[in-house]
Amino acid sequence: MKPVKVGICGLGTVGGGTFNVLTRNAQDIARRAGREIIIAQVATRHPNPDVDTGAVAVTADVNDVINNPEIDVVVELIGGYTIAKEVVLGAIANGKHVVTANKALIAVHGDEIFAAAEAKGVSVMYEAAVAGGIPIIKAIREGLAANRINWLAGIINGTGNFILTEMRDKGRDFADVLAEAQALGYAEADPTFDVEGIDAAHKLTILSSIAYGIPLQFARCYTEGISKVTPDDVEYAEELGYRIKHLGVSRRTDKGIDLRVHPTMIPVARPIATVDGVLNAVMVNGDAVGNTLYVGAGAGAGPTASAVVADIIDLARTFDAPAEASVNHLAFNDIEDVAVLPMEEVETAYYLRIQAEDKTGVLAAVASILSERGINIEAIIQKEPKDGEALAQIILLTHVVVEKQMNEAIAAIEALSSTVGHVTRIRVEHLN
């Protein structure tokens, strides 16, 4: 059959990895796709020393690729919102299929991009946008297609997972581990997207859309980072039988879709609690299959290239099929505009750490505030002041409660004359 010709825009870490996988594994790829996949052109402003482009045409202008009549599939690996969006929409306008690893672009502009692609009868593939080498999008969109997805929860940023792992294993504080993560290349010079949960929110937005058949709604995703997690919190979590992970959590409820990224305590007995370092993991609960767990490398040249090339192969397999034969971009033919719950309406359990004067009656006052708001306590630890300190620590685990009630309770606790500073709050998920 006629070969599929590919144009790659961006030859950085992922672009270079994609080029090398396509050339190194060309024979096996052709056997799987049923036809050759040929790199016809590359657009890059910065040559990659790890890539030998050989006889492949190289240009500095992405327009040369998207306007090249010989190219069937444009692979966008530039990143960001501006040039990348122009490349994707330009390729679609020219009737070319698109493969991208750009989670930010899909999460924010995906609805517009998919509408343009459907109007032109082409596909936009984005497996590499979430969790690198873990084929989680295919798993949800195709492998779990028989299921009504109830919830999903994921460690979907390796930087945050590395930091929390080091804090737990070595008792280090956040700033210290972040500096090491930057030195090792796990975190950018500006780590905001990783440690404040924005990167994970992009990915969770995409996963939630394909899980429930809803529009992409990044702006409605609650996002909270890990910079305020302390070694004490990590230690107390372990003492209570939990571990702290930076999770993206999405759940289908009677009121709407729960969509949030934040530090989360999960029981140590859950397999996802043992996923450490820079690895990613996603748990998905379906009504027929129950709990499933997907673990692997969430970033890097090889793992991400694996997902990019898998998408190219999928396109090649169905290249001559009519557009309506392909899987819908968000897995559902009918997208439902289901409400995303505001955070104050979300229901979850909580870990609270309260700094208080070491005197009689403080714990009773705290318990009374919680009881008045219908908040039940599951476990409690009271820590005496450490040497040289005047304040005791009260650590509580609660049963599930609506966030609004917990907000009111925390405000009342902080207003007590016997408590000092802000109450530390970490949400708890049992992932049953």
Short mmCIF file of C-alpha atoms in Angstrom, two decimals:
data_model
loop_
_atom_site.label_atom_id
_atom_site.label_comp_id
_atom_site.label_asym_id
_atom_site.label_seq_id
_atom_site.Cartn_x
_atom_site.Cartn_y
_atom_site.Cartn_z
CA MET A 1 0.00 0.00 0.00
CA LYS A 2 0.98 3.61 -0.46
CA PRO A 3 3.38 4.82 2.29
CA VAL A 4 2.20 7.40 4.80
CA LYS A 5 4.43 10.47 4.75
CA VAL A 6 5.02 12.35 7.98
CA GLY A 7 6.22 15.88 8.69
CA ILE A 8 7.63 16.57 12.16
CA CYS A 9 7.43 20.10 13.60
CA GLY A 10 9.87 20.43 16.50
CA LEU A 11 13.02 18.37 16.99
CA GLY A 12 13.59 18.79 20.72
CA THR A 13 13.52 15.98 23.27
CA VAL A 14 10.23 14.44 22.10
CA GLY A 15 10.67 15.35 18.44
CA GLY A 16 14.12 13.81 18.40
CA GLY A 17 12.84 10.71 20.16
CA THR A 18 10.01 10.39 17.65
CA PHE A 19 12.39 10.73 14.68
CA ASN A 20 14.72 8.10 16.11
CA VAL A 21 11.94 5.60 16.93
CA LEU A 22 10.40 5.96 13.47
CA THR A 23 13.74 5.33 11.78
CA ARG A 24 15.14 2.72 14.17
CA ASN A 25 11.98 0.58 14.22
CA ALA A 26 10.87 1.27 10.65
CA GLN A 27 10.56 -2.40 9.69
CA ASP A 28 8.44 -3.44 12.68
CA ILE A 29 6.36 -0.28 12.36
CA ALA A 30 5.62 -1.03 8.70
CA ARG A 31 4.59 -4.59 9.59
CA ARG A 32 2.18 -3.29 12.23
CA ALA A 33 0.78 -0.45 10.13
CA GLY A 34 0.47 -2.49 6.95
CA ARG A 35 2.44 0.15 5.03
CA GLU A 36 5.62 2.15 5.31
CA ILE A 37 5.72 5.29 7.41
CA ILE A 38 8.26 7.73 5.99
CA ILE A 39 9.56 10.97 7.50
CA ALA A 40 9.29 13.35 4.56
CA GLN A 41 10.27 16.63 6.22
CA VAL A 42 11.29 18.15 9.56
CA ALA A 43 10.84 21.74 10.75
CA THR A 44 13.22 22.89 13.46
CA ARG A 45 15.13 26.02 14.37
CA HIS A 46 17.59 24.13 16.52
CA PRO A 47 19.30 20.95 15.26
CA ASN A 48 19.26 18.07 17.75
CA PRO A 49 22.72 16.54 18.27
CA ASP A 50 21.10 13.18 19.08
CA VAL A 51 19.34 13.02 15.70
CA ASP A 52 20.89 12.22 12.33
CA THR A 53 18.36 13.60 9.85
CA GLY A 54 20.41 12.24 6.94
CA ALA A 55 18.64 12.79 3.63
CA VAL A 56 15.40 14.02 5.24
CA ALA A 57 14.52 17.58 4.18
CA VAL A 58 14.96 20.03 7.06
CA THR A 59 13.47 23.53 7.20
CA ALA A 60 13.29 26.29 9.79
CA ASP A 61 9.76 27.25 8.72
CA VAL A 62 6.83 25.17 9.97
CA ASN A 63 4.73 26.49 7.08
CA ASP A 64 6.91 24.49 4.69
CA VAL A 65 5.69 21.34 6.43
CA ILE A 66 2.00 22.16 6.77
CA ASN A 67 1.84 23.34 3.14
CA ASN A 68 3.82 20.41 1.73
CA PRO A 69 1.40 18.49 -0.54
CA GLU A 70 3.39 15.28 -0.06
CA ILE A 71 2.81 15.13 3.69
CA ASP A 72 -0.15 13.15 5.04
CA VAL A 73 0.40 13.54 8.80
CA VAL A 74 1.78 16.58 10.62
CA VAL A 75 3.34 15.80 14.00
CA GLU A 76 3.29 18.88 16.27
CA LEU A 77 5.96 18.64 18.97
CA ILE A 78 6.68 22.33 19.52
CA GLY A 79 4.62 22.85 22.68
CA GLY A 80 2.87 25.95 23.99
CA TYR A 81 -0.25 27.64 22.70
CA THR A 82 0.76 30.02 19.90
CA ILE A 83 2.86 28.57 17.09
CA ALA A 84 1.65 25.07 17.97
CA LYS A 85 -1.99 26.09 17.54
CA GLU A 86 -1.20 27.72 14.18
CA VAL A 87 0.56 24.54 13.04
CA VAL A 88 -2.31 22.28 14.08
CA LEU A 89 -5.10 24.42 12.60
CA GLY A 90 -3.04 25.06 9.46
CA ALA A 91 -2.45 21.35 8.94
CA ILE A 92 -6.15 20.61 9.45
CA ALA A 93 -7.14 23.35 6.99
CA ASN A 94 -4.89 21.64 4.43
CA GLY A 95 -6.64 18.31 4.99
CA LYS A 96 -3.80 16.66 6.92
CA HIS A 97 -4.09 14.45 9.97
CA VAL A 98 -2.37 15.69 13.13
CA VAL A 99 -0.52 13.95 15.96
CA THR A 100 0.47 16.03 18.99
CA ALA A 101 1.94 15.61 22.47
CA ASN A 102 0.73 19.06 23.52
CA LYS A 103 -1.49 18.66 26.60
CA ALA A 104 -1.84 22.40 27.18
CA LEU A 105 -3.03 22.99 23.63
CA ILE A 106 -5.57 20.15 23.76
CA ALA A 107 -6.85 21.03 27.25
CA VAL A 108 -7.38 24.71 26.43
CA HIS A 109 -8.15 24.72 22.69
CA GLY A 110 -9.12 21.11 22.03
CA ASP A 111 -12.83 21.73 21.43
CA GLU A 112 -12.02 24.24 18.69
CA ILE A 113 -9.35 22.00 17.16
CA PHE A 114 -11.55 18.90 17.14
CA ALA A 115 -14.44 20.79 15.57
CA ALA A 116 -12.13 21.99 12.78
CA ALA A 117 -10.80 18.45 12.25
CA GLU A 118 -14.27 16.93 12.05
CA ALA A 119 -15.34 19.56 9.52
CA LYS A 120 -12.37 18.59 7.31
CA GLY A 121 -12.73 14.84 7.85
CA VAL A 122 -9.30 14.41 9.44
CA SER A 123 -8.11 13.11 12.82
CA VAL A 124 -6.19 14.71 15.66
CA MET A 125 -4.39 12.13 17.81
CA TYR A 126 -3.01 13.05 21.23
CA GLU A 127 -2.10 9.91 23.20
CA ALA A 128 1.27 11.41 24.13
CA ALA A 129 -0.38 14.44 25.76
CA VAL A 130 -1.12 12.50 28.96
CA ALA A 131 1.24 10.32 31.00
CA GLY A 132 3.94 9.90 28.35
CA GLY A 133 4.46 6.23 27.54
CA ILE A 134 1.36 4.97 29.39
CA PRO A 135 -1.36 4.34 26.76
CA ILE A 136 -4.04 5.69 29.08
CA ILE A 137 -6.09 7.52 26.44
CA LYS A 138 -6.40 4.39 24.32
CA ALA A 139 -7.20 2.39 27.45
CA ILE A 140 -10.12 4.63 28.38
CA ARG A 141 -11.32 5.47 24.88
CA GLU A 142 -11.11 1.95 23.45
CA GLY A 143 -10.13 -0.71 25.99
CA LEU A 144 -12.75 0.43 28.55
CA ALA A 145 -15.37 1.51 26.01
CA ALA A 146 -17.92 -0.96 27.43
CA ASN A 147 -17.78 0.70 30.85
CA ARG A 148 -19.52 3.58 32.51
CA ILE A 149 -16.50 5.27 34.08
CA ASN A 150 -17.24 6.18 37.69
CA TRP A 151 -13.98 7.89 38.66
CA LEU A 152 -10.33 8.21 37.85
CA ALA A 153 -7.34 9.37 39.86
CA GLY A 154 -3.82 9.88 38.66
CA ILE A 155 -0.25 10.75 39.56
CA ILE A 156 0.21 12.58 36.27
CA ASN A 157 3.20 14.79 36.95
CA GLY A 158 6.53 13.11 37.60
CA THR A 159 8.19 16.18 39.12
CA GLY A 160 5.66 16.43 41.95
CA ASN A 161 5.83 12.69 42.55
CA PHE A 162 9.63 12.80 42.79
CA ILE A 163 9.50 15.65 45.30
CA LEU A 164 6.94 13.96 47.56
CA THR A 165 8.83 10.65 47.38
CA GLU A 166 12.07 12.31 48.49
CA MET A 167 10.28 14.15 51.29
CA ARG A 168 8.84 10.87 52.57
CA ASP A 169 11.95 8.70 52.20
CA LYS A 170 14.53 11.20 53.45
CA GLY A 171 12.58 13.68 55.60
CA ARG A 172 13.63 16.60 53.39
CA ASP A 173 11.60 19.78 52.94
CA PHE A 174 9.95 20.91 49.73
CA ALA A 175 12.40 23.67 48.75
CA ASP A 176 15.42 21.41 49.19
CA VAL A 177 14.03 18.63 46.99
CA LEU A 178 12.77 21.08 44.37
CA ALA A 179 16.30 22.44 43.97
CA GLU A 180 17.58 18.89 43.40
CA ALA A 181 14.78 18.18 40.90
CA GLN A 182 15.84 21.25 38.94
CA ALA A 183 19.50 20.18 39.03
CA LEU A 184 18.53 16.72 37.75
CA GLY A 185 16.41 18.17 34.95
CA TYR A 186 13.12 16.85 36.39
CA ALA A 187 11.86 20.40 37.02
CA GLU A 188 12.16 23.54 34.89
CA ALA A 189 13.89 26.72 36.06
CA ASP A 190 10.34 28.01 36.57
CA PRO A 191 8.64 24.95 38.10
CA THR A 192 5.21 26.54 38.51
CA PHE A 193 3.38 24.33 35.99
CA ASP A 194 4.64 21.18 37.72
CA VAL A 195 4.54 21.94 41.44
CA GLU A 196 1.38 24.08 41.41
CA GLY A 197 -0.61 21.44 39.51
CA ILE A 198 -1.21 23.25 36.21
CA ASP A 199 0.45 20.53 34.14
CA ALA A 200 -1.59 17.86 35.93
CA ALA A 201 -4.78 19.91 35.46
CA HIS A 202 -4.21 19.99 31.69
CA LYS A 203 -3.93 16.20 31.68
CA LEU A 204 -6.85 15.61 34.03
CA THR A 205 -9.05 17.82 31.86
CA ILE A 206 -8.31 15.60 28.87
CA LEU A 207 -8.81 12.33 30.75
CA SER A 208 -12.12 13.50 32.21
CA SER A 209 -13.47 14.49 28.82
CA ILE A 210 -12.80 11.09 27.28
CA ALA A 211 -13.98 9.27 30.42
CA TYR A 212 -17.39 10.98 30.62
CA GLY A 213 -17.97 12.41 27.14
CA ILE A 214 -17.96 16.05 28.26
CA PRO A 215 -16.36 19.16 26.72
CA LEU A 216 -12.80 20.08 27.68
CA GLN A 217 -13.11 22.44 30.66
CA PHE A 218 -9.64 23.29 31.91
CA ALA A 219 -10.76 26.65 33.33
CA ARG A 220 -13.10 24.81 35.74
CA CYS A 221 -10.50 22.42 37.12
CA TYR A 222 -9.60 23.18 40.74
CA THR A 223 -5.82 23.33 41.06
CA GLU A 224 -3.67 23.29 44.20
CA GLY A 225 0.08 22.68 44.42
CA ILE A 226 2.37 20.85 46.82
CA SER A 227 4.58 23.72 47.99
CA LYS A 228 2.84 23.88 51.39
CA VAL A 229 3.24 20.18 52.21
CA THR A 230 5.71 19.81 55.09
CA PRO A 231 7.85 16.89 56.30
CA ASP A 232 5.59 16.79 59.37
CA ASP A 233 2.53 16.21 57.19
CA VAL A 234 4.31 13.43 55.32
CA GLU A 235 5.35 11.81 58.63
CA TYR A 236 1.89 12.07 60.22
CA ALA A 237 0.26 10.65 57.08
CA GLU A 238 2.51 7.59 57.33
CA GLU A 239 1.67 7.24 61.01
CA LEU A 240 -2.02 7.18 60.12
CA GLY A 241 -1.50 4.58 57.36
CA TYR A 242 -1.58 6.98 54.40
CA ARG A 243 0.76 8.51 51.84
CA ILE A 244 0.59 11.93 50.27
CA LYS A 245 0.48 12.07 46.47
CA HIS A 246 -0.22 14.98 44.13
CA LEU A 247 -3.32 13.56 42.49
CA GLY A 248 -5.64 14.58 39.73
CA VAL A 249 -9.08 13.32 40.78
CA SER A 250 -12.24 13.21 38.68
CA ARG A 251 -15.51 11.62 39.70
CA ARG A 252 -18.97 11.33 38.19
CA THR A 253 -21.62 12.38 40.75
CA ASP A 254 -25.36 12.99 40.71
CA LYS A 255 -24.67 16.73 40.87
CA GLY A 256 -22.03 16.87 38.12
CA ILE A 257 -18.38 16.11 37.47
CA ASP A 258 -15.76 16.46 40.18
CA LEU A 259 -12.54 17.87 38.61
CA ARG A 260 -9.57 18.70 40.87
CA VAL A 261 -5.81 18.52 41.35
CA HIS A 262 -4.35 18.77 44.86
CA PRO A 263 -2.16 17.00 47.44
CA THR A 264 -4.08 13.89 48.47
CA MET A 265 -3.71 11.33 51.23
CA ILE A 266 -4.37 7.79 50.06
CA PRO A 267 -4.15 4.53 52.05
CA VAL A 268 -0.76 2.81 51.81
CA ALA A 269 -2.61 -0.38 50.87
CA ARG A 270 -3.62 1.08 47.51
CA PRO A 271 -1.21 0.02 44.73
CA ILE A 272 -1.00 3.60 43.44
CA ALA A 273 0.46 4.66 46.80
CA THR A 274 3.61 2.67 45.98
CA VAL A 275 4.27 4.46 42.68
CA ASP A 276 7.29 6.60 43.48
CA GLY A 277 9.94 8.79 41.90
CA VAL A 278 9.21 10.27 38.49
CA LEU A 279 6.78 7.54 37.47
CA ASN A 280 3.17 8.29 36.56
CA ALA A 281 0.13 6.17 37.41
CA VAL A 282 -3.58 6.38 36.65
CA MET A 283 -6.39 4.44 38.35
CA VAL A 284 -9.68 4.12 36.48
CA ASN A 285 -12.86 2.65 37.94
CA GLY A 286 -15.45 1.29 35.52
CA ASP A 287 -18.78 -0.28 36.41
CA ALA A 288 -17.96 -3.55 34.64
CA VAL A 289 -14.21 -3.87 35.07
CA GLY A 290 -13.82 -2.39 38.55
CA ASN A 291 -10.48 -0.77 39.41
CA THR A 292 -7.67 -0.78 36.86
CA LEU A 293 -4.19 0.71 37.29
CA TYR A 294 -1.75 1.91 34.61
CA VAL A 295 1.86 2.68 35.57
CA GLY A 296 4.88 3.85 33.60
CA ALA A 297 7.19 6.63 32.57
CA GLY A 298 5.27 9.85 32.16
CA ALA A 299 7.86 11.85 30.26
CA GLY A 300 11.14 11.62 28.38
CA ALA A 301 12.21 11.13 24.78
CA GLY A 302 11.58 7.39 24.49
CA PRO A 303 8.32 6.97 26.44
CA THR A 304 6.63 9.99 24.86
CA ALA A 305 7.89 9.07 21.39
CA SER A 306 6.38 5.61 21.92
CA ALA A 307 2.95 7.21 22.29
CA VAL A 308 3.45 9.61 19.37
CA VAL A 309 4.49 6.83 16.99
CA ALA A 310 1.62 4.60 18.17
CA ASP A 311 -0.78 7.35 17.08
CA ILE A 312 0.90 7.60 13.69
CA ILE A 313 0.57 3.82 13.29
CA ASP A 314 -3.13 3.99 14.19
CA LEU A 315 -3.64 6.63 11.49
CA ALA A 316 -1.73 4.54 8.95
CA ARG A 317 -3.85 1.47 9.68
CA THR A 318 -7.07 3.29 8.82
CA PHE A 319 -5.65 5.76 6.33
CA ASP A 320 -8.02 4.78 3.52
CA ALA A 321 -11.08 4.36 5.73
CA PRO A 322 -13.85 7.01 5.73
CA ALA A 323 -13.57 9.62 8.48
CA GLU A 324 -16.75 8.42 10.19
CA ALA A 325 -15.11 5.03 10.80
CA SER A 326 -12.56 6.50 13.23
CA VAL A 327 -13.06 6.83 16.98
CA ASN A 328 -14.47 10.21 17.97
CA HIS A 329 -11.84 12.60 19.31
CA LEU A 330 -13.37 12.55 22.81
CA ALA A 331 -14.53 8.92 22.54
CA PHE A 332 -18.25 9.80 22.40
CA ASN A 333 -20.29 10.77 19.35
CA ASP A 334 -22.61 12.84 21.54
CA ILE A 335 -20.83 15.20 23.94
CA GLU A 336 -22.89 16.15 27.01
CA ASP A 337 -22.31 19.54 28.61
CA VAL A 338 -22.42 18.21 32.18
CA ALA A 339 -21.67 20.71 34.92
CA VAL A 340 -18.29 20.67 36.65
CA LEU A 341 -18.84 21.06 40.39
CA PRO A 342 -17.43 24.14 42.12
CA MET A 343 -14.92 23.04 44.74
CA GLU A 344 -17.13 24.01 47.67
CA GLU A 345 -19.66 21.36 46.56
CA VAL A 346 -17.14 18.52 46.34
CA GLU A 347 -17.41 15.74 48.93
CA THR A 348 -14.27 14.13 50.35
CA ALA A 349 -12.61 13.24 53.65
CA TYR A 350 -9.93 15.45 55.22
CA TYR A 351 -6.69 15.48 57.14
CA LEU A 352 -6.36 18.52 59.39
CA ARG A 353 -3.27 19.67 61.26
CA ILE A 354 -3.86 22.33 63.86
CA GLN A 355 -1.21 24.23 65.82
CA ALA A 356 -2.54 25.05 69.27
CA GLU A 357 -1.52 26.12 72.74
CA ASP A 358 -0.67 23.19 74.96
CA LYS A 359 -3.54 23.51 77.41
CA THR A 360 -6.73 21.77 78.47
CA GLY A 361 -9.91 22.26 76.45
CA VAL A 362 -8.44 22.97 72.99
CA LEU A 363 -9.21 19.55 71.57
CA ALA A 364 -12.75 19.69 73.00
CA ALA A 365 -13.32 23.08 71.36
CA VAL A 366 -12.12 21.79 67.99
CA ALA A 367 -14.26 18.65 68.26
CA SER A 368 -17.29 20.78 69.13
CA ILE A 369 -16.81 22.98 66.05
CA LEU A 370 -16.65 19.92 63.81
CA SER A 371 -19.62 18.25 65.46
CA GLU A 372 -21.80 21.35 65.09
CA ARG A 373 -21.24 21.17 61.33
CA GLY A 374 -21.95 17.46 61.03
CA ILE A 375 -18.30 16.51 60.56
CA ASN A 376 -17.37 13.16 62.10
CA ILE A 377 -13.83 12.41 63.27
CA GLU A 378 -12.31 9.09 62.13
CA ALA A 379 -8.92 9.35 63.87
CA ILE A 380 -7.03 11.79 66.05
CA ILE A 381 -3.42 12.24 67.16
CA GLN A 382 -2.23 14.86 69.61
CA LYS A 383 1.50 15.64 69.54
CA GLU A 384 3.15 17.36 72.47
CA PRO A 385 5.34 20.40 71.72
CA LYS A 386 8.79 19.52 70.38
CA ASP A 387 11.85 20.63 72.32
CA GLY A 388 12.13 24.40 72.22
CA GLU A 389 8.60 24.85 70.87
CA ALA A 390 5.48 26.04 72.66
CA LEU A 391 2.77 24.73 70.36
CA ALA A 392 1.18 21.30 70.26
CA GLN A 393 -0.04 19.67 67.07
CA ILE A 394 -3.54 18.24 66.74
CA ILE A 395 -3.94 15.90 63.75
CA LEU A 396 -7.40 14.79 62.68
CA LEU A 397 -8.86 12.56 60.00
CA THR A 398 -12.52 13.14 59.17
CA HIS A 399 -15.21 11.20 57.39
CA VAL A 400 -16.50 12.42 54.03
CA VAL A 401 -18.06 15.88 54.14
CA VAL A 402 -18.96 18.67 51.71
CA GLU A 403 -16.07 21.11 51.25
CA LYS A 404 -18.25 24.10 52.13
CA GLN A 405 -18.88 22.66 55.59
CA MET A 406 -15.17 22.05 56.06
CA ASN A 407 -14.36 25.62 54.98
CA GLU A 408 -16.72 26.93 57.66
CA ALA A 409 -15.24 24.61 60.29
CA ILE A 410 -11.67 25.62 59.48
CA ALA A 411 -12.56 29.30 59.69
CA ALA A 412 -14.09 28.73 63.14
CA ILE A 413 -11.07 26.72 64.34
CA GLU A 414 -8.66 29.41 63.16
CA ALA A 415 -10.72 32.00 65.05
CA LEU A 416 -10.17 30.23 68.39
CA SER A 417 -7.87 32.13 70.74
CA SER A 418 -6.04 28.89 71.54
CA THR A 419 -5.07 28.03 67.94
CA VAL A 420 -2.22 29.65 66.03
CA GLY A 421 -1.87 30.32 62.31
CA HIS A 422 -3.67 28.51 59.53
CA VAL A 423 -5.08 24.99 59.69
CA THR A 424 -3.33 22.65 57.26
CA ARG A 425 -5.87 20.79 55.15
CA ILE A 426 -5.11 17.80 52.90
CA ARG A 427 -7.96 15.98 51.21
CA VAL A 428 -8.23 12.22 51.66
CA GLU A 429 -9.31 9.73 48.98
CA HIS A 430 -9.73 6.02 49.70
CA LEU A 431 -10.02 5.05 46.00
CA ASN A 432 -12.35 2.13 46.69
#
